CSV table of C-alpha atoms in Angstrom, one decimal:
chain,number,residue,atom,x,y,z
I,1,MET,CA,114.3,167.0,-45.3
I,2,LYS,CA,113.8,169.2,-48.7
I,3,ILE,CA,117.0,168.6,-51.5
I,4,SER,CA,117.6,171.9,-53.0
I,5,SER,CA,117.1,172.4,-56.8
I,6,VAL,CA,120.4,175.3,-56.9
I,7,ASN,CA,122.5,172.4,-56.1
I,8,GLY,CA,121.0,169.4,-54.9
I,9,ARG,CA,122.4,170.0,-51.3
I,10,PRO,CA,119.7,169.3,-48.4
I,11,VAL,CA,118.0,172.0,-46.8
I,12,ASN,CA,116.9,172.1,-43.4
I,13,LEU,CA,113.9,175.4,-43.1
I,14,ASP,CA,113.4,173.5,-39.8
I,15,ILE,CA,114.0,176.6,-36.3
I,16,ASN,CA,114.0,174.7,-34.0
I,17,THR,CA,116.8,173.0,-35.2
I,18,ILE,CA,118.4,176.0,-36.6
I,19,ASP,CA,121.4,177.2,-34.3
I,20,LEU,CA,120.7,180.7,-34.1
I,21,PRO,CA,123.2,183.4,-35.1
I,22,ILE,CA,124.1,185.7,-32.0
I,23,THR,CA,121.7,188.9,-33.5
I,24,ALA,CA,118.7,186.1,-33.7
I,25,TYR,CA,119.1,186.2,-30.1
I,26,ALA,CA,118.9,189.8,-29.7
I,27,SER,CA,116.4,190.6,-31.4
I,28,ILE,CA,114.7,188.2,-29.7
I,29,ALA,CA,115.5,189.3,-26.1
I,30,HIS,CA,114.4,193.0,-27.5
I,31,ARG,CA,111.5,191.4,-28.0
I,32,VAL,CA,110.6,189.8,-24.6
I,33,THR,CA,111.9,192.2,-22.5
I,34,GLY,CA,109.7,194.6,-24.7
I,35,VAL,CA,106.9,192.0,-23.9
I,36,VAL,CA,108.1,192.2,-19.7
I,37,LEU,CA,108.1,196.0,-20.1
I,38,CYS,CA,105.3,196.0,-20.9
I,39,ALA,CA,103.1,194.2,-17.5
I,40,ALA,CA,105.7,196.2,-14.9
I,41,VAL,CA,104.1,199.6,-16.0
I,42,LEU,CA,100.8,198.4,-15.1
I,43,VAL,CA,102.7,198.0,-11.7
I,44,LEU,CA,105.3,201.7,-11.7
I,45,LEU,CA,101.7,203.7,-12.8
I,46,TRP,CA,100.7,202.2,-9.2
I,47,PHE,CA,103.1,202.8,-7.0
I,48,LEU,CA,103.3,205.6,-8.7
I,49,GLN,CA,100.3,206.8,-7.7
I,50,LYS,CA,100.7,205.9,-3.7
I,51,SER,CA,103.7,207.7,-3.6
I,52,LEU,CA,102.7,211.3,-5.1
I,53,ALA,CA,99.1,210.2,-2.1
I,54,SER,CA,100.6,211.3,0.2
I,55,ALA,CA,103.4,211.5,3.0
I,56,GLU,CA,102.4,208.4,4.5
I,57,ASP,CA,101.8,206.7,1.1
I,58,PHE,CA,105.0,207.6,-0.1
I,59,ALA,CA,106.9,206.8,3.3
I,60,GLU,CA,104.5,203.2,2.6
I,61,VAL,CA,106.0,202.8,-0.9
I,62,GLN,CA,109.4,203.5,0.1
I,63,GLN,CA,109.4,200.7,2.3
I,64,ILE,CA,108.3,198.1,0.5
I,65,LEU,CA,110.1,199.0,-2.7
I,66,LEU,CA,112.9,198.0,0.2
I,67,SER,CA,111.4,195.1,0.8
I,68,SER,CA,114.0,192.4,0.1
I,69,PRO,CA,111.6,190.4,-2.3
I,70,ILE,CA,110.4,193.7,-4.0
I,71,LYS,CA,113.5,195.4,-4.3
I,72,PHE,CA,114.4,191.9,-6.5
I,73,MET,CA,111.2,192.4,-8.9
I,74,MET,CA,112.4,196.3,-8.6
I,75,PHE,CA,115.6,194.3,-10.6
I,76,LEU,CA,113.4,192.2,-12.6
I,77,PHE,CA,112.0,195.1,-14.2
I,78,LEU,CA,115.2,197.6,-14.9
I,79,ALA,CA,117.2,194.9,-15.8
I,80,PRO,CA,114.8,194.3,-19.8
I,81,PHE,CA,114.8,197.5,-19.5
I,82,TRP,CA,118.7,198.4,-19.4
I,83,TYR,CA,118.8,196.0,-21.9
I,84,HIS,CA,115.5,196.4,-23.8
I,85,LEU,CA,117.2,200.4,-23.9
I,86,VAL,CA,120.4,199.8,-25.8
I,87,ALA,CA,119.0,196.8,-28.3
I,88,GLY,CA,116.5,200.1,-28.9
I,89,LEU,CA,119.7,203.2,-29.1
I,90,ARG,CA,121.6,200.8,-31.8
I,91,HIS,CA,118.4,200.5,-34.6
I,92,LEU,CA,119.2,204.5,-34.0
I,93,VAL,CA,123.0,204.2,-35.3
I,94,MET,CA,121.1,200.4,-37.5
I,95,ASP,CA,119.1,203.5,-39.0
I,96,THR,CA,122.1,205.4,-40.8
I,97,GLY,CA,123.9,202.4,-41.6
I,98,ILE,CA,126.6,201.9,-38.9
I,99,GLY,CA,126.9,197.9,-38.3
I,100,GLU,CA,124.4,197.4,-41.1
I,101,SER,CA,127.3,194.8,-42.5
I,102,LEU,CA,127.1,191.6,-41.0
I,103,GLU,CA,130.1,191.6,-38.9
I,104,GLY,CA,128.8,194.9,-37.9
I,105,GLY,CA,125.1,193.5,-37.4
I,106,ARG,CA,127.3,190.4,-35.0
I,107,LEU,CA,129.6,193.1,-33.6
I,108,GLY,CA,126.3,195.3,-32.6
I,109,ALA,CA,124.3,192.9,-30.8
I,110,LYS,CA,127.3,191.7,-29.0
I,111,ILE,CA,128.0,195.1,-27.3
I,112,VAL,CA,124.1,195.1,-26.6
I,113,PHE,CA,125.3,191.9,-24.9
I,114,VAL,CA,127.4,194.0,-23.7
I,115,VAL,CA,126.9,197.3,-22.4
I,116,SER,CA,122.8,196.0,-21.0
I,117,ALA,CA,125.6,193.9,-18.3
I,118,VAL,CA,128.2,196.4,-17.0
I,119,LEU,CA,124.7,198.4,-17.2
I,120,ILE,CA,122.2,195.3,-15.7
I,121,LEU,CA,125.7,194.7,-13.0
I,122,ILE,CA,125.4,198.6,-11.8
I,123,THR,CA,122.2,198.4,-11.1
I,124,GLY,CA,122.3,195.2,-8.9
I,125,VAL,CA,124.9,197.1,-6.9
I,126,TRP,CA,123.1,200.3,-6.6
I,127,LEU,CA,120.0,198.4,-5.2
I,128,TRP,CA,122.0,195.9,-3.6
I,129,GLY,CA,125.1,198.7,-2.2
I,130,VAL,CA,127.7,195.4,-2.3
Z,1,MET,CA,101.1,187.8,-51.5
Z,2,GLY,CA,99.0,190.3,-51.3
Z,3,ARG,CA,99.8,194.3,-49.3
Z,4,VAL,CA,100.1,193.8,-46.2
Z,5,THR,CA,97.1,196.5,-44.9
Z,6,SER,CA,95.3,196.6,-41.2
Z,7,ILE,CA,93.2,198.9,-39.4
Z,8,ALA,CA,94.5,198.2,-36.6
Z,9,SER,CA,97.8,199.4,-36.7
Z,10,PHE,CA,98.9,202.6,-34.8
Z,11,GLY,CA,100.1,204.4,-37.7
Z,12,ARG,CA,98.2,204.0,-41.1
Z,13,ASN,CA,100.5,202.4,-42.1
Z,14,GLY,CA,104.9,200.5,-41.9
Z,15,LEU,CA,106.5,203.9,-42.8
Z,16,TYR,CA,104.3,206.1,-40.1
Z,17,ASP,CA,104.9,202.5,-37.7
Z,18,TRP,CA,108.7,203.3,-37.9
Z,19,VAL,CA,108.8,206.5,-36.9
Z,20,ILE,CA,107.0,206.4,-34.6
Z,21,GLN,CA,108.1,203.6,-33.1
Z,22,ARG,CA,111.7,205.4,-32.6
Z,23,ILE,CA,110.7,209.3,-31.5
Z,24,SER,CA,108.3,207.7,-28.2
Z,25,ALA,CA,111.5,205.7,-28.0
Z,26,LEU,CA,113.9,208.6,-27.6
Z,27,VAL,CA,111.0,210.6,-25.4
Z,28,ILE,CA,110.2,207.1,-23.3
Z,29,ALA,CA,114.2,206.8,-22.5
Z,30,ALA,CA,114.5,209.9,-21.5
Z,31,TYR,CA,112.0,210.4,-19.0
Z,32,PHE,CA,113.5,207.7,-17.8
Z,33,VAL,CA,117.3,207.6,-17.6
Z,34,PHE,CA,115.7,211.2,-16.3
Z,35,LEU,CA,113.8,209.9,-12.8
Z,36,VAL,CA,116.5,207.4,-12.4
Z,37,TYR,CA,119.3,209.3,-12.2
Z,38,PHE,CA,116.6,211.6,-10.5
Z,39,ILE,CA,115.9,209.1,-7.5
Z,40,ALA,CA,119.5,207.5,-8.1
Z,41,SER,CA,121.1,211.3,-7.2
Z,42,ASN,CA,118.6,211.7,-4.2
Z,43,PRO,CA,118.7,209.1,-1.7
Z,44,ASP,CA,117.2,211.0,1.2
Z,45,LEU,CA,114.1,211.8,-1.3
Z,46,THR,CA,111.4,213.8,0.7
Z,47,TYR,CA,107.5,213.6,0.0
Z,48,GLU,CA,108.0,217.0,-0.4
Z,49,GLN,CA,110.8,217.4,-3.2
Z,50,TRP,CA,108.9,214.1,-5.6
Z,51,ARG,CA,106.1,215.4,-5.0
Z,52,GLY,CA,107.2,219.2,-6.3
Z,53,LEU,CA,109.1,217.5,-8.6
Z,54,PHE,CA,105.0,215.6,-10.3
Z,55,SER,CA,103.7,218.1,-10.0
Z,56,HIS,CA,105.5,221.0,-12.1
Z,57,PHE,CA,104.6,221.9,-15.2
Z,58,CYS,CA,106.9,221.5,-17.3
Z,59,MET,CA,107.6,217.8,-15.5
Z,60,GLN,CA,103.7,217.6,-15.8
Z,61,VAL,CA,104.1,217.9,-19.6
Z,62,PHE,CA,106.4,215.6,-20.0
Z,63,SER,CA,104.5,212.9,-18.0
Z,64,THR,CA,102.4,213.7,-20.2
Z,65,LEU,CA,104.2,213.4,-23.6
Z,66,ALA,CA,106.2,210.1,-22.4
Z,67,LEU,CA,102.9,208.6,-21.2
Z,68,LEU,CA,101.8,209.1,-24.8
Z,69,MET,CA,104.3,207.8,-25.8
Z,70,LEU,CA,105.2,204.8,-24.6
Z,71,MET,CA,101.5,203.7,-25.4
Z,72,ALA,CA,101.5,204.5,-28.2
Z,73,HIS,CA,105.6,202.6,-28.6
Z,74,ILE,CA,103.3,199.1,-27.3
Z,75,TRP,CA,100.5,199.0,-29.1
Z,76,ILE,CA,103.5,199.4,-32.6
Z,77,GLY,CA,105.5,197.5,-30.7
Z,78,ILE,CA,102.9,194.2,-29.2
Z,79,TRP,CA,101.3,194.9,-33.5
Z,80,GLY,CA,104.4,194.1,-34.8
Z,81,VAL,CA,104.7,190.8,-32.1
Z,82,LEU,CA,101.2,189.7,-32.3
Z,83,THR,CA,100.9,189.8,-36.0
Z,84,ASP,CA,104.5,187.5,-35.9
Z,85,TYR,CA,103.4,185.1,-33.3
Z,86,VAL,CA,99.7,184.4,-33.9
Z,87,THR,CA,99.2,183.6,-37.1
Z,88,PRO,CA,97.2,180.8,-38.5
Z,89,ARG,CA,101.1,179.3,-40.2
Z,90,LEU,CA,101.9,178.9,-36.5
Z,91,MET,CA,98.3,178.6,-34.6
Z,92,GLY,CA,96.2,177.1,-36.9
Z,93,PRO,CA,93.2,179.0,-38.3
Z,94,LYS,CA,91.6,180.1,-35.1
Z,95,ALA,CA,94.7,182.6,-35.1
Z,96,ASN,CA,93.2,186.0,-36.6
Z,97,LEU,CA,90.4,185.3,-34.4
Z,98,ILE,CA,92.3,185.3,-31.4
Z,99,ARG,CA,94.5,187.3,-32.3
Z,100,TYR,CA,92.3,190.5,-33.1
Z,101,PHE,CA,91.0,189.9,-29.6
Z,102,LEU,CA,94.2,190.4,-28.2
Z,103,GLN,CA,95.1,193.1,-30.0
Z,104,PHE,CA,91.2,194.7,-28.3
Z,105,ALA,CA,92.9,193.7,-25.3
Z,106,VAL,CA,95.7,195.4,-25.5
Z,107,LEU,CA,93.7,198.7,-26.8
Z,108,THR,CA,91.8,199.0,-23.6
Z,109,THR,CA,94.8,198.5,-21.3
Z,110,VAL,CA,95.8,201.2,-23.9
Z,111,ALA,CA,93.6,203.7,-22.9
Z,112,VAL,CA,92.7,202.7,-19.5
Z,113,VAL,CA,96.2,203.5,-18.6
Z,114,THR,CA,95.9,206.6,-20.3
Z,115,VAL,CA,92.7,208.2,-18.6
Z,116,ILE,CA,94.4,207.0,-15.2
Z,117,GLY,CA,98.3,207.6,-16.2
Z,118,LEU,CA,96.6,211.6,-16.7
Z,119,GLY,CA,94.6,211.6,-14.5
Z,120,ILE,CA,97.8,210.8,-11.5
Z,121,PHE,CA,99.6,214.0,-14.1
Z,122,TRP,CA,97.8,216.4,-13.9
Z,123,SER,CA,95.9,215.6,-10.3
Z,124,LEU,CA,98.6,217.4,-8.4
């Protein structure tokens, strides 16, 4: 471990052993969900194409989407979608200068997690009709 | 460290990328929230309604805009991820070559998806 030349205290820059702040988790999750959504676009486009092809194909897509493993796949698309959307809106809010302080950043990250969790919960209830 | 120039970024420089990323985000958000709302508020959706929606000229324009914005958004986003993680510092001397290959693969996919998407929207 390096020793700081300023105050003689040890400096740890190994990111694997640093406790990341909540804002870092919010940022990482924003990236991960973004990459996941990229892959989802291909699947969604295929569903869209088929659903518009004919009435029979439309009915078939409905059947596929209602089957339980695919329903779960839809959830695996919608959950990162909500998170990415809410985290993106936070960026837009921060662009106006709101929530840029350390405390504001932490609070913003918490709000993003809570709001997207609520939206994901609503989506689950909508899909499975609990 | 010298100024980072990249021919592979979307909007020629970081400021354009920043602006495009935000404008595209708003368009994509509006498009998908509208679609989720439309599907959620029509539990007994029929094929005629569904096709009627997408074959409406305004929706064709909206879909086209959303698709182009989404492709730009994906390109800028993936560029950000790749240039952060697929680097010589993290992955060794071959990283640049690997990154160029990945960027080429993403760009090709984006181009193909754009053509396929436009084909779907304008053949209705």
